[in-house]
Coordinates of C-alpha atoms in Angstrom, one line a residue:
M186 CA -13.5 89.0 14.3
P187 CA -12.2 85.6 15.6
D188 CA -8.5 85.1 15.6
A189 CA -6.9 82.8 13.0
L190 CA -7.2 79.0 13.5
A191 CA -4.7 77.2 15.7
T192 CA -4.1 73.7 14.3
W193 CA -2.5 70.5 15.6
I194 CA -1.7 67.4 13.6
D195 CA -1.1 64.3 15.6
G196 CA -0.5 66.4 18.7
C197 CA 2.0 68.9 17.1
R198 CA 1.3 72.5 16.0
A199 CA 1.2 72.5 12.2
D200 CA -0.3 74.6 9.4
S201 CA -0.2 72.0 6.5
L202 CA -1.5 68.5 6.0
P203 CA 0.9 65.7 5.1
L204 CA 0.0 64.1 1.8
P205 CA -1.4 61.7 0.7
D206 CA -4.3 61.6 3.1
R207 CA -7.3 59.4 2.7
G208 CA -9.5 62.0 4.3
L209 CA -8.7 64.3 1.4
D210 CA -8.7 61.7 -1.3
Y211 CA -11.9 59.8 -0.4
G212 CA -13.5 61.5 2.6
D213 CA -12.3 58.5 4.6
G214 CA -12.8 59.7 8.1
L215 CA -15.0 61.5 10.5
F216 CA -15.1 64.6 12.7
E217 CA -16.5 66.2 15.8
T218 CA -17.4 69.9 16.3
L219 CA -17.0 70.7 20.0
L220 CA -17.7 73.8 22.0
A221 CA -15.1 74.8 24.6
V222 CA -16.4 77.0 27.4
N223 CA -14.0 78.2 30.1
G224 CA -11.5 75.5 29.5
R225 CA -14.0 72.5 29.3
I226 CA -16.0 70.7 26.7
P227 CA -19.7 70.5 27.7
L228 CA -21.3 67.2 26.9
R229 CA -17.9 65.8 26.2
D230 CA -19.0 62.2 27.0
L231 CA -21.6 62.4 24.3
H232 CA -19.0 63.5 21.7
F233 CA -16.7 60.7 22.6
D234 CA -19.6 58.2 22.5
R235 CA -20.4 59.3 19.0
L236 CA -16.7 59.2 18.0
R237 CA -16.4 55.7 19.3
S238 CA -19.4 54.5 17.4
G239 CA -18.4 56.3 14.2
L240 CA -14.9 54.8 14.3
A241 CA -16.4 51.4 14.7
A242 CA -18.8 52.0 11.8
L243 CA -15.9 52.9 9.5
H244 CA -13.7 50.0 10.8
F245 CA -11.1 52.3 12.3
P246 CA -9.1 51.1 15.3
P247 CA -10.2 52.5 18.8
L248 CA -8.7 56.0 19.1
N249 CA -10.7 57.8 21.8
D250 CA -7.9 57.7 24.3
T251 CA -5.4 59.2 21.8
V252 CA -7.9 61.9 20.7
A253 CA -8.6 62.8 24.3
R254 CA -4.9 63.3 25.0
H255 CA -4.5 65.5 22.0
L256 CA -7.7 67.5 22.9
D257 CA -6.6 68.1 26.5
A258 CA -3.1 69.2 25.3
A259 CA -4.7 71.7 22.9
L260 CA -7.2 73.0 25.5
A261 CA -4.2 73.7 27.9
T262 CA -2.9 76.2 25.4
L263 CA -6.1 78.2 25.0
D264 CA -7.5 81.0 27.1
A265 CA -9.2 79.2 30.0
K266 CA -11.9 82.0 30.1
G267 CA -12.6 82.0 26.4
N268 CA -15.2 80.3 24.3
Y269 CA -13.9 78.3 21.3
S270 CA -15.1 76.2 18.4
I271 CA -12.9 73.1 18.2
R272 CA -13.0 70.6 15.3
V273 CA -11.5 67.1 15.7
T274 CA -11.0 65.4 12.4
V275 CA -9.8 61.7 12.2
T276 CA -8.7 60.4 8.8
R277 CA -7.4 57.0 7.9
G278 CA -4.1 58.7 7.2
S279 CA -1.7 58.0 4.3
A280 CA -2.0 54.8 2.2
P281 CA -1.4 53.5 -1.3
R282 CA -3.8 54.4 -4.0
G283 CA -7.2 52.7 -4.2
Y284 CA -10.5 52.6 -2.4
A285 CA -9.7 49.6 -0.2
P286 CA -8.4 50.7 3.2
P287 CA -5.1 49.4 4.4
A288 CA -5.2 46.5 6.8
D289 CA -3.3 48.4 9.5
P290 CA -4.0 52.1 9.0
E291 CA -2.1 54.8 10.8
A292 CA -4.9 57.2 11.6
R293 CA -4.3 60.9 11.5
I294 CA -5.8 63.3 14.1
V295 CA -6.2 66.9 13.2
L296 CA -7.5 69.5 15.7
S297 CA -8.3 73.1 15.1
A298 CA -9.5 75.8 17.5
Q299 CA -10.9 79.2 16.9
P300 CA -12.5 81.8 19.3
M301 CA -16.3 81.9 19.0
A302 CA -17.7 84.8 17.0
Y303 CA -20.8 85.0 19.4
D304 CA -21.7 84.1 22.9
P305 CA -23.0 80.5 23.0
M306 CA -25.1 81.3 26.1
T307 CA -27.1 84.0 24.3
M308 CA -30.0 82.6 22.2
Q309 CA -30.0 83.8 18.6
R310 CA -33.0 85.5 17.1
P311 CA -35.7 83.2 15.5
A312 CA -34.5 81.8 12.1
R313 CA -36.2 82.2 8.7
V314 CA -35.9 78.9 6.9
G315 CA -36.7 77.5 3.4
V316 CA -36.5 74.0 1.9
S317 CA -33.4 72.9 0.1
K318 CA -33.7 71.2 -3.3
V319 CA -30.8 69.0 -2.3
S320 CA -32.1 65.9 -0.6
W321 CA -30.3 63.5 1.7
G322 CA -29.2 60.2 0.1
K323 CA -30.2 57.1 2.0
Q324 CA -27.4 55.0 3.3
P325 CA -28.2 53.0 6.5
A326 CA -24.6 51.9 6.9
L327 CA -23.6 55.5 7.5
A328 CA -26.8 56.9 9.1
G329 CA -26.0 59.0 12.2
V330 CA -22.3 59.0 11.6
K331 CA -20.5 62.4 11.3
H332 CA -18.3 61.3 8.4
L333 CA -16.3 63.6 6.2
N334 CA -18.6 63.3 3.1
R335 CA -20.8 66.3 3.5
L336 CA -21.3 67.5 -0.1
E337 CA -25.1 67.3 0.3
Q338 CA -24.9 69.9 3.1
V339 CA -22.3 72.0 1.2
L340 CA -24.7 72.3 -1.8
A341 CA -27.7 73.0 0.5
A342 CA -25.8 75.6 2.4
R343 CA -24.9 77.4 -0.8
E344 CA -28.6 77.3 -1.8
R345 CA -29.4 78.7 1.7
D346 CA -27.0 81.6 1.3
V347 CA -28.2 82.5 -2.2
A348 CA -31.8 82.5 -1.0
D349 CA -30.8 84.6 2.1
W350 CA -32.4 82.2 4.6
D351 CA -30.9 81.7 8.0
E352 CA -31.1 77.9 7.5
A353 CA -32.3 75.4 5.0
L354 CA -34.5 72.4 5.8
M355 CA -33.3 69.1 4.3
L356 CA -35.5 66.3 3.2
D357 CA -34.7 62.7 2.3
Q358 CA -35.4 61.3 -1.2
A359 CA -39.0 60.4 -0.1
G360 CA -39.7 63.9 1.1
A361 CA -39.4 63.3 4.8
L362 CA -37.9 66.0 7.0
I363 CA -34.4 65.0 8.2
S364 CA -32.5 68.1 9.4
V365 CA -31.3 71.6 8.6
T366 CA -27.9 72.0 6.9
A367 CA -26.1 72.3 10.3
G368 CA -28.3 70.9 13.0
N369 CA -31.0 68.5 14.1
L370 CA -34.7 69.4 13.9
F371 CA -37.3 69.3 16.6
L372 CA -41.1 70.1 16.4
L373 CA -43.3 70.6 19.5
S374 CA -46.8 69.1 19.4
G375 CA -48.5 69.7 22.8
A376 CA -46.2 68.3 25.4
T377 CA -44.3 66.1 23.0
L378 CA -41.1 66.9 21.1
L379 CA -40.9 65.2 17.7
T380 CA -37.6 64.7 16.0
P381 CA -36.8 62.9 12.7
V382 CA -35.8 59.2 13.0
L383 CA -32.3 58.8 11.5
E384 CA -32.4 55.2 10.3
D385 CA -31.3 55.9 6.7
C386 CA -29.5 59.2 6.7
G387 CA -28.6 62.3 8.8
I388 CA -26.3 62.9 11.7
A389 CA -27.1 62.0 15.3
G390 CA -26.1 65.2 17.0
T391 CA -24.9 65.5 20.6
R392 CA -27.4 68.3 21.4
R393 CA -30.1 66.1 19.9
R394 CA -29.2 63.3 22.3
F395 CA -29.0 65.8 25.2
L396 CA -32.6 66.9 24.4
I397 CA -33.9 63.4 24.0
E398 CA -32.4 62.4 27.4
R399 CA -33.2 65.6 29.3
A400 CA -36.5 66.8 27.9
A401 CA -38.3 64.9 30.7
D402 CA -36.7 67.4 33.2
L403 CA -39.2 70.0 31.8
G404 CA -42.1 67.6 31.6
L405 CA -41.8 66.9 27.9
N406 CA -41.9 63.6 26.1
V407 CA -39.7 62.9 23.0
R408 CA -40.6 60.8 20.1
E409 CA -38.4 59.9 17.1
T410 CA -40.6 59.5 14.1
S411 CA -41.0 60.2 10.4
L412 CA -41.9 63.9 9.9
S413 CA -43.2 65.9 6.9
L414 CA -43.4 69.5 6.0
D415 CA -47.1 69.4 6.9
D416 CA -46.0 68.3 10.4
L417 CA -43.8 71.4 10.6
K418 CA -46.7 73.7 9.5
A419 CA -48.9 72.2 12.2
A420 CA -46.3 72.4 15.0
D421 CA -46.7 74.6 18.0
E422 CA -43.0 75.4 17.9
A423 CA -40.0 74.4 15.9
F424 CA -36.3 74.7 16.4
Y425 CA -33.0 73.1 15.5
C426 CA -29.8 72.5 17.5
N427 CA -26.1 71.9 17.1
S428 CA -23.0 72.0 19.3
L429 CA -22.2 75.7 18.7
I430 CA -25.5 77.5 18.7
G431 CA -27.2 75.2 21.2
L432 CA -30.9 75.7 20.2
R433 CA -32.3 78.2 17.7
S434 CA -36.1 78.6 17.2
I435 CA -37.6 78.7 13.7
G436 CA -39.7 81.9 13.5
E437 CA -40.7 81.9 9.8
F438 CA -41.3 79.3 7.1
G439 CA -43.2 79.7 3.8
G440 CA -45.4 82.5 5.0
L441 CA -46.0 80.9 8.4
Q442 CA -44.7 82.5 11.6
W443 CA -44.1 81.4 15.1
P444 CA -43.8 84.7 17.1
K445 CA -43.5 83.0 20.5
Q446 CA -41.3 80.0 21.4
P447 CA -41.6 79.5 25.2
V448 CA -40.7 75.8 25.3
C449 CA -37.6 76.4 23.1
T450 CA -36.6 79.2 25.4
Q451 CA -37.0 77.0 28.5
L452 CA -34.9 74.2 26.8
F453 CA -32.2 76.7 25.9
D454 CA -32.0 78.0 29.5
H455 CA -31.8 74.4 30.7
Y456 CA -29.0 73.7 28.2
C457 CA -27.1 76.8 29.3
K458 CA -27.0 75.4 32.8
E459 CA -25.1 72.5 31.4
L460 CA -22.7 74.9 29.7
A461 CA -22.1 76.8 33.0
A462 CA -21.8 73.7 35.2

């Protein structure tokens, strides 16, 4: 089992959150889930690009330099040969009651690190998935942002666990495929990777961006588009991705099976080269 969490608040080791905090009160903040491998953060620039754009979307002050200092200080205390899951949470900090954010917020930065429970360079077995009854709400102002309001995914993850699926597919309110509870979705059609467009909802994942930018290395095209469950059923392969598992193929859905996933395997091997770089 992984060791207990190590936590830092504003750069200092701590085990409790000062109150009040707008992240707890209103979900007023955002977060990044990072993988640390041998003392480094693969695709670190992609995480900090998303952090920068998320802070701007929520009208936070620029904080990337401060977050980077806290992250590097935390990494220096961890086993340089270990694999860790690291969460960086940024809230708008303490403020008087009320929804309106303070004019000059003092943001709070919370880091937590925990050893990985599995090897991130070993591909997990194909997943059995179902469809969640919980749909993504449309909100273009927050689409793509990894903000703290994740109750849709919390409810979908509970449904997933009760049904004993490996993952749950999540649709928007019009029935279009958006994601799984904890990852971005890709379908293979011929030599083209299809991934849901995220104009109204969803999270723009760092591994999603990696695949969009690097799929051409394997002779694949990528197209962001509206997708349906029928598109999934017709796909040559299907998989999802996130920062901790990398890529995981979908092997079974609704009586359909994909026994072989050669392109997903090639992409995972390509991704592992990035982890080992």
